[in-house]
Coordinates of C-alpha atoms in Angstrom, one line a residue:
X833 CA 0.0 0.0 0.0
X834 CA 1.1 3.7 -0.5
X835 CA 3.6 4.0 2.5
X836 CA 3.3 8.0 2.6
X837 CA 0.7 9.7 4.3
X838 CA -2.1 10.9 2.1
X839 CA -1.5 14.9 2.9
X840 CA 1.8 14.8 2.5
X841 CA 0.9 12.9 -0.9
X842 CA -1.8 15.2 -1.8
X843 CA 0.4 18.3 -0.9
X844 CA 3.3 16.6 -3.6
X845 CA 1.1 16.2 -6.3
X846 CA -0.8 19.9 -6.2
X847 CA 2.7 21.2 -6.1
X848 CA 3.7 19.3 -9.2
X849 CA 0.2 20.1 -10.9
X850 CA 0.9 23.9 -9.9
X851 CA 4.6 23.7 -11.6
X852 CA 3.4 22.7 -14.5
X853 CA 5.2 19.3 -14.3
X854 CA 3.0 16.4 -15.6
X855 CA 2.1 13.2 -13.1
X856 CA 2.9 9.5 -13.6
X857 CA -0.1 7.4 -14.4
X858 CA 0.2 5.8 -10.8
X859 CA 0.7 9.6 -9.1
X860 CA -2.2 10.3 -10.8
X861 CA -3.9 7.8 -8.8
X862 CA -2.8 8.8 -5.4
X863 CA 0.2 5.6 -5.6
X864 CA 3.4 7.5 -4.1
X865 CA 5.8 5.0 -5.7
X866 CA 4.7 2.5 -8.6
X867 CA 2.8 -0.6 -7.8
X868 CA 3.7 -2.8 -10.7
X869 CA 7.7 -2.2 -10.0
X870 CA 9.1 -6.2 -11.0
X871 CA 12.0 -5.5 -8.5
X872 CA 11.6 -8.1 -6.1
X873 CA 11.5 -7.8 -2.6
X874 CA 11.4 -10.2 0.1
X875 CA 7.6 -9.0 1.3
X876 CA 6.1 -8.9 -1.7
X877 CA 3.2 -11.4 -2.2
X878 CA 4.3 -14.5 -4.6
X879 CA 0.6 -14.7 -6.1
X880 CA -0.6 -18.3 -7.3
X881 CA 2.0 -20.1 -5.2
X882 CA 0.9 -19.4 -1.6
X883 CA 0.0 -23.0 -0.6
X884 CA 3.1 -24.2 -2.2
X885 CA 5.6 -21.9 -0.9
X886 CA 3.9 -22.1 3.1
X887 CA 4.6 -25.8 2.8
X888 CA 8.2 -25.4 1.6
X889 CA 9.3 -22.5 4.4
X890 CA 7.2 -24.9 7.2
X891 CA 9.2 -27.7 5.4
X892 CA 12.6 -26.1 6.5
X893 CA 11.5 -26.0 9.9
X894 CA 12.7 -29.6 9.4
X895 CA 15.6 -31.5 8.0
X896 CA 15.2 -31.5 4.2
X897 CA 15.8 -31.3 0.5
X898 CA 13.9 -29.6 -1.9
X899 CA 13.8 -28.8 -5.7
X900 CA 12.1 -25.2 -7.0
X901 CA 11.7 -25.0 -10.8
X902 CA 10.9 -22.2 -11.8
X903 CA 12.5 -19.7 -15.2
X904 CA 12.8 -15.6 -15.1
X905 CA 10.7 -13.5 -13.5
X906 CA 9.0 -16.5 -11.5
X907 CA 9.5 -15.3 -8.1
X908 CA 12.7 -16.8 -7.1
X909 CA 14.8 -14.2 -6.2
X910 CA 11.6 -13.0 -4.1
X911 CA 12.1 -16.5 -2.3
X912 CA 15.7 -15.8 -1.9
X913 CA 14.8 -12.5 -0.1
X914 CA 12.5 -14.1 2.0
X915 CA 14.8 -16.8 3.1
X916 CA 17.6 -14.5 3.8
X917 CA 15.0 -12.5 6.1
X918 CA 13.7 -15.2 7.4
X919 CA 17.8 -16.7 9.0
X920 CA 18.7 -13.2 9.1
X921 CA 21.5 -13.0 12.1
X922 CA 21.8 -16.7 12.4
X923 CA 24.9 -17.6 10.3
X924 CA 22.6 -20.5 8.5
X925 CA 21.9 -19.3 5.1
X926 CA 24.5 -20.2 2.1
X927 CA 23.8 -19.0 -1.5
X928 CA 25.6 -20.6 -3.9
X929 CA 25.2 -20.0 -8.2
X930 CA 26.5 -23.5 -9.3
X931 CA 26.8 -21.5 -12.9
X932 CA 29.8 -19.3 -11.4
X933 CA 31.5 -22.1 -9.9
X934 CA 35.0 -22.6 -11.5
X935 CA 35.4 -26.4 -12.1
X936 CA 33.7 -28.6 -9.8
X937 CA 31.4 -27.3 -6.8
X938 CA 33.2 -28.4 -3.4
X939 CA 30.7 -28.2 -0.7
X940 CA 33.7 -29.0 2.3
X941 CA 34.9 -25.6 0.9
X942 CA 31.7 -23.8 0.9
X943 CA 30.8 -25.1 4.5
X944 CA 34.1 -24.1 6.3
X945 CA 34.0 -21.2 4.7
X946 CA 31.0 -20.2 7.0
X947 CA 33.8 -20.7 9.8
X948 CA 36.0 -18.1 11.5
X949 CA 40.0 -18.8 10.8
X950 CA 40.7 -20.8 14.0
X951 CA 37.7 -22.7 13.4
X952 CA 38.9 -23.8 9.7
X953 CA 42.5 -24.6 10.7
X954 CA 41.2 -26.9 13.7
X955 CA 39.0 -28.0 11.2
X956 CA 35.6 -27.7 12.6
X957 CA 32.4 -27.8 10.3
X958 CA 29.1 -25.9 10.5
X959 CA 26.2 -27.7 11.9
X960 CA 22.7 -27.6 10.5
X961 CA 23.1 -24.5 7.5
X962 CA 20.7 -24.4 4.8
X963 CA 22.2 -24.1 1.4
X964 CA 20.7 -22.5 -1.3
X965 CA 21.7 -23.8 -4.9
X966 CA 21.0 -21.4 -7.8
X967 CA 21.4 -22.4 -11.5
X968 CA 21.7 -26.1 -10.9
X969 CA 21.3 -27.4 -14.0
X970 CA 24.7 -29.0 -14.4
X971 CA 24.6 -30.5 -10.8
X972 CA 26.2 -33.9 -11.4
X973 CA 26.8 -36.9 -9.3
X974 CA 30.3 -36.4 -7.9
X975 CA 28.9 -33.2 -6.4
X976 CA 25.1 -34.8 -5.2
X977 CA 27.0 -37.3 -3.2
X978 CA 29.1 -35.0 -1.8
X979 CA 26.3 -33.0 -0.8
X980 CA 24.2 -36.0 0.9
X981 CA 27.6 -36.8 2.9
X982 CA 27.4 -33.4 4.6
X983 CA 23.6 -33.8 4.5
X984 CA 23.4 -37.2 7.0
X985 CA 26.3 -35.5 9.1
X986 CA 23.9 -32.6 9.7
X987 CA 26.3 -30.6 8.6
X988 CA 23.3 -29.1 6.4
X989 CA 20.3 -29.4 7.5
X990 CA 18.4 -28.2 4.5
X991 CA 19.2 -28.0 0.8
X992 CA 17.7 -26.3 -1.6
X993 CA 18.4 -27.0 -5.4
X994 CA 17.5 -24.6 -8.2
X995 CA 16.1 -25.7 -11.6
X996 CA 18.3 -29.1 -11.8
X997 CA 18.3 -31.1 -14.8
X998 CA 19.4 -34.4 -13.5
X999 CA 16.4 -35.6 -12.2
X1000 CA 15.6 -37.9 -15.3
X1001 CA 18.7 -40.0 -14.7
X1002 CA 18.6 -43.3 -13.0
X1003 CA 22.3 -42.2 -10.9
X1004 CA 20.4 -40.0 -9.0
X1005 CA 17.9 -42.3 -7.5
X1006 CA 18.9 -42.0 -3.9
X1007 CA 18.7 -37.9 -4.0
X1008 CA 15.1 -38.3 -5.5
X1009 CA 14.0 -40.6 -3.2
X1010 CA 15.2 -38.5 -0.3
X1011 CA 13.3 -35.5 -1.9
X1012 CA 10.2 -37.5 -2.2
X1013 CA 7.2 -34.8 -2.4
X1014 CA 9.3 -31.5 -1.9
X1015 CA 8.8 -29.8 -5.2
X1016 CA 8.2 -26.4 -6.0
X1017 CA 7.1 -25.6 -9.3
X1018 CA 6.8 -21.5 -9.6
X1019 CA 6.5 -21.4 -13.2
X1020 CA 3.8 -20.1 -15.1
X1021 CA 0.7 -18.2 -13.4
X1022 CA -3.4 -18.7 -14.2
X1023 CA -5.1 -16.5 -15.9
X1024 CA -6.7 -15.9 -12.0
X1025 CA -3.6 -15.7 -10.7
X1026 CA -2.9 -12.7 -12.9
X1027 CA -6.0 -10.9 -12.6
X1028 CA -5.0 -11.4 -8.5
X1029 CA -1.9 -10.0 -8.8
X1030 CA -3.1 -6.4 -10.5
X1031 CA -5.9 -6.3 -8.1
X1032 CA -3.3 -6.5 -5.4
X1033 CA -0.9 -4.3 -6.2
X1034 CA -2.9 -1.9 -7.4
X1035 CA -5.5 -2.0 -4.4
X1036 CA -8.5 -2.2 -6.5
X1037 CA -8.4 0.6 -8.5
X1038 CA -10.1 0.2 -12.0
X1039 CA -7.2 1.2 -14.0
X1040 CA -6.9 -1.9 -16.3
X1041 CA -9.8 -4.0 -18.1
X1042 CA -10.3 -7.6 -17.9
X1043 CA -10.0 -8.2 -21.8
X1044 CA -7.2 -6.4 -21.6
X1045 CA -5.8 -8.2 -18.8
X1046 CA -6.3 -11.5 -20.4
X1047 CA -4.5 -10.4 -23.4
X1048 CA -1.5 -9.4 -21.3
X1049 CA -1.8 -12.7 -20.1
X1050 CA -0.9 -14.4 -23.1
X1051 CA 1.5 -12.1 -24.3
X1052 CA 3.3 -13.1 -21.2
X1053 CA 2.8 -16.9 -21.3
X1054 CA 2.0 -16.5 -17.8
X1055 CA 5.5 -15.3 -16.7
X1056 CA 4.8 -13.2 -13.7
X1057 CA 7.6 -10.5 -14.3
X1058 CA 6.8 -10.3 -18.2
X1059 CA 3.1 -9.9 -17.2
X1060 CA 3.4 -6.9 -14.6
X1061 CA 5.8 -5.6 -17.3
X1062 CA 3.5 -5.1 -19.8
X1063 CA 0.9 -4.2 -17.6
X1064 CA 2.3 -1.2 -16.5
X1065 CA 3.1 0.0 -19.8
X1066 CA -0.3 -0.9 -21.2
X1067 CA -1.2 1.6 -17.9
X1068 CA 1.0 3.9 -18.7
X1069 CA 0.3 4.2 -22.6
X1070 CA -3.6 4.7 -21.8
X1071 CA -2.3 7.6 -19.3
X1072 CA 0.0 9.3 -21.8
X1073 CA -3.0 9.4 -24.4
X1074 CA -5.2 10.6 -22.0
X1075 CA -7.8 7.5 -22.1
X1076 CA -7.6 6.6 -18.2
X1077 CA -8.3 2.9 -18.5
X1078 CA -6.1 0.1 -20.2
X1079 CA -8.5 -1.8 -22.9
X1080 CA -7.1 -3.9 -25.2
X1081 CA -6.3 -1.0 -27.8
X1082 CA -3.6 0.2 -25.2
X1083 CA -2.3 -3.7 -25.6
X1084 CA -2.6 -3.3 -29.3
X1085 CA -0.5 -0.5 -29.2
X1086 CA 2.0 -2.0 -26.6
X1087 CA 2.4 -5.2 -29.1
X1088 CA 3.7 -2.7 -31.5
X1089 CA 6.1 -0.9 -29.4
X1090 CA 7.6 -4.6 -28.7
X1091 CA 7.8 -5.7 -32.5
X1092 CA 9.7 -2.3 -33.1
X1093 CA 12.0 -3.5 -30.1

């Protein structure tokens, strides 16, 4: 919701009106920042996986792997922010981009790394750390078994493997069977899903229609960051024509901008 107080936002925009300088679509309509910003942050609502994602942070509470699949614009840097927040101050939390690893990933290395000098030269591990895996697509055995050994030593108590590829190989039968049921799938949105996510952020306010909506939809494929992206400049080109509301002639126009791009 608009975070500054509604005099102090009033007062702003008469004093812009009164210079002359023109209003964004969402000052227009009383919003003091914009509402359909894709920058995640760790608050923000992850609409259409709600269920899914309070299983998998009440999941943590225990010892566990999971898998999260999910492509750009998903929500899972959002997830990230939320999991930093949530082990702020306790030391737990490792983020790892398997992509940026040079050569082989070495989890001993990762884990002591957590630990202050005297600790690493006396040798002494971590207990119970979460680590986050991002871009795990190339994950391959040598570095899963390494992982399950520091896994049944509790030396991580939760993994958490992004987007891995391996899963369709019969090596890895032991990891899947440990995983069981803890998947996270945060691709694509619903079509209600969508319409939730506009009505959210932009706290009811009429400012887009439904046909127009579902047309964003699809020009989206259902990608969450793709869709609040276009629906902000379908917004924003009804505003700088002077229309008010988004219809689907403001999409029109927006799929035209894009084939130019």
């Amino acid at each position: 919701m608009p975070c500054v107080p509604s005099h102090i936002q009033i007062r702003t925009k008469m004093s812009k009106e009164k210079k002359g300088l023109s209003l964004t679509w969402y000052e227009k309509n009383d919003f003091d920042t914009n509402p359909l910003n894709i920058k995640p942050k760790e608050d923000q609502e992850i609409i259409g996986h709600e269920e899914k994602i309070r299983v998998f942070e009440e999941g943590l509470d225990q010892k566990s792997i999971w898998v999260v699949y999910g492509g750009f614009g998903c929500g899972k840097t959002t997830l990230m922010k939320r999991l930093i927040k949530k082990y702020a101050g306790k030391h737990k939390l490792i983020y790892v981009s398997h992509n940026r690893v040079d050569g082989s990933m070495n989890t001993k290395k990762i884990l002591q790394k957590r630990m202050g000098k005297i600790k690493r030269l006396l040798r002494i591990m971590p207990k119970h750390s979460v680590l986050f895996i991002d871009e795990a697509a190339e994950l391959d055995i040598k570095e899963v078994r390494e992982l399950l050994y520091y896994y049944e030593k509790e030396n991580l108590k939760n993994i958490i493997i992004i987007n891995p590829s391996f899963f369709e190989h019969p090596v890895f039968e032991e990891l899947k069977k440990i995983v069981g049921d803890n998947y996270l799938d945060m691709n694509a949105l619903s079509l209600e899903n969508a319409v939730d996510i506009l009505k959210t952020r932009l706290l009811g306010a009429d400012l887009i229609s439904l046909s127009a909506i579902k047309q964003l939809y699809l020009l989206s494929d259902g990608n969450p960051r793709r869709f609040l992206e276009f629906a902000e400049h379908a917004i924003r080109i009804a505003h700088e024509i002077g229309d008010g509301r988004a219809n689907t002639r403001h999409v029109t126009l927006l799929r035209g901008v894009l084939r130019k791009n």
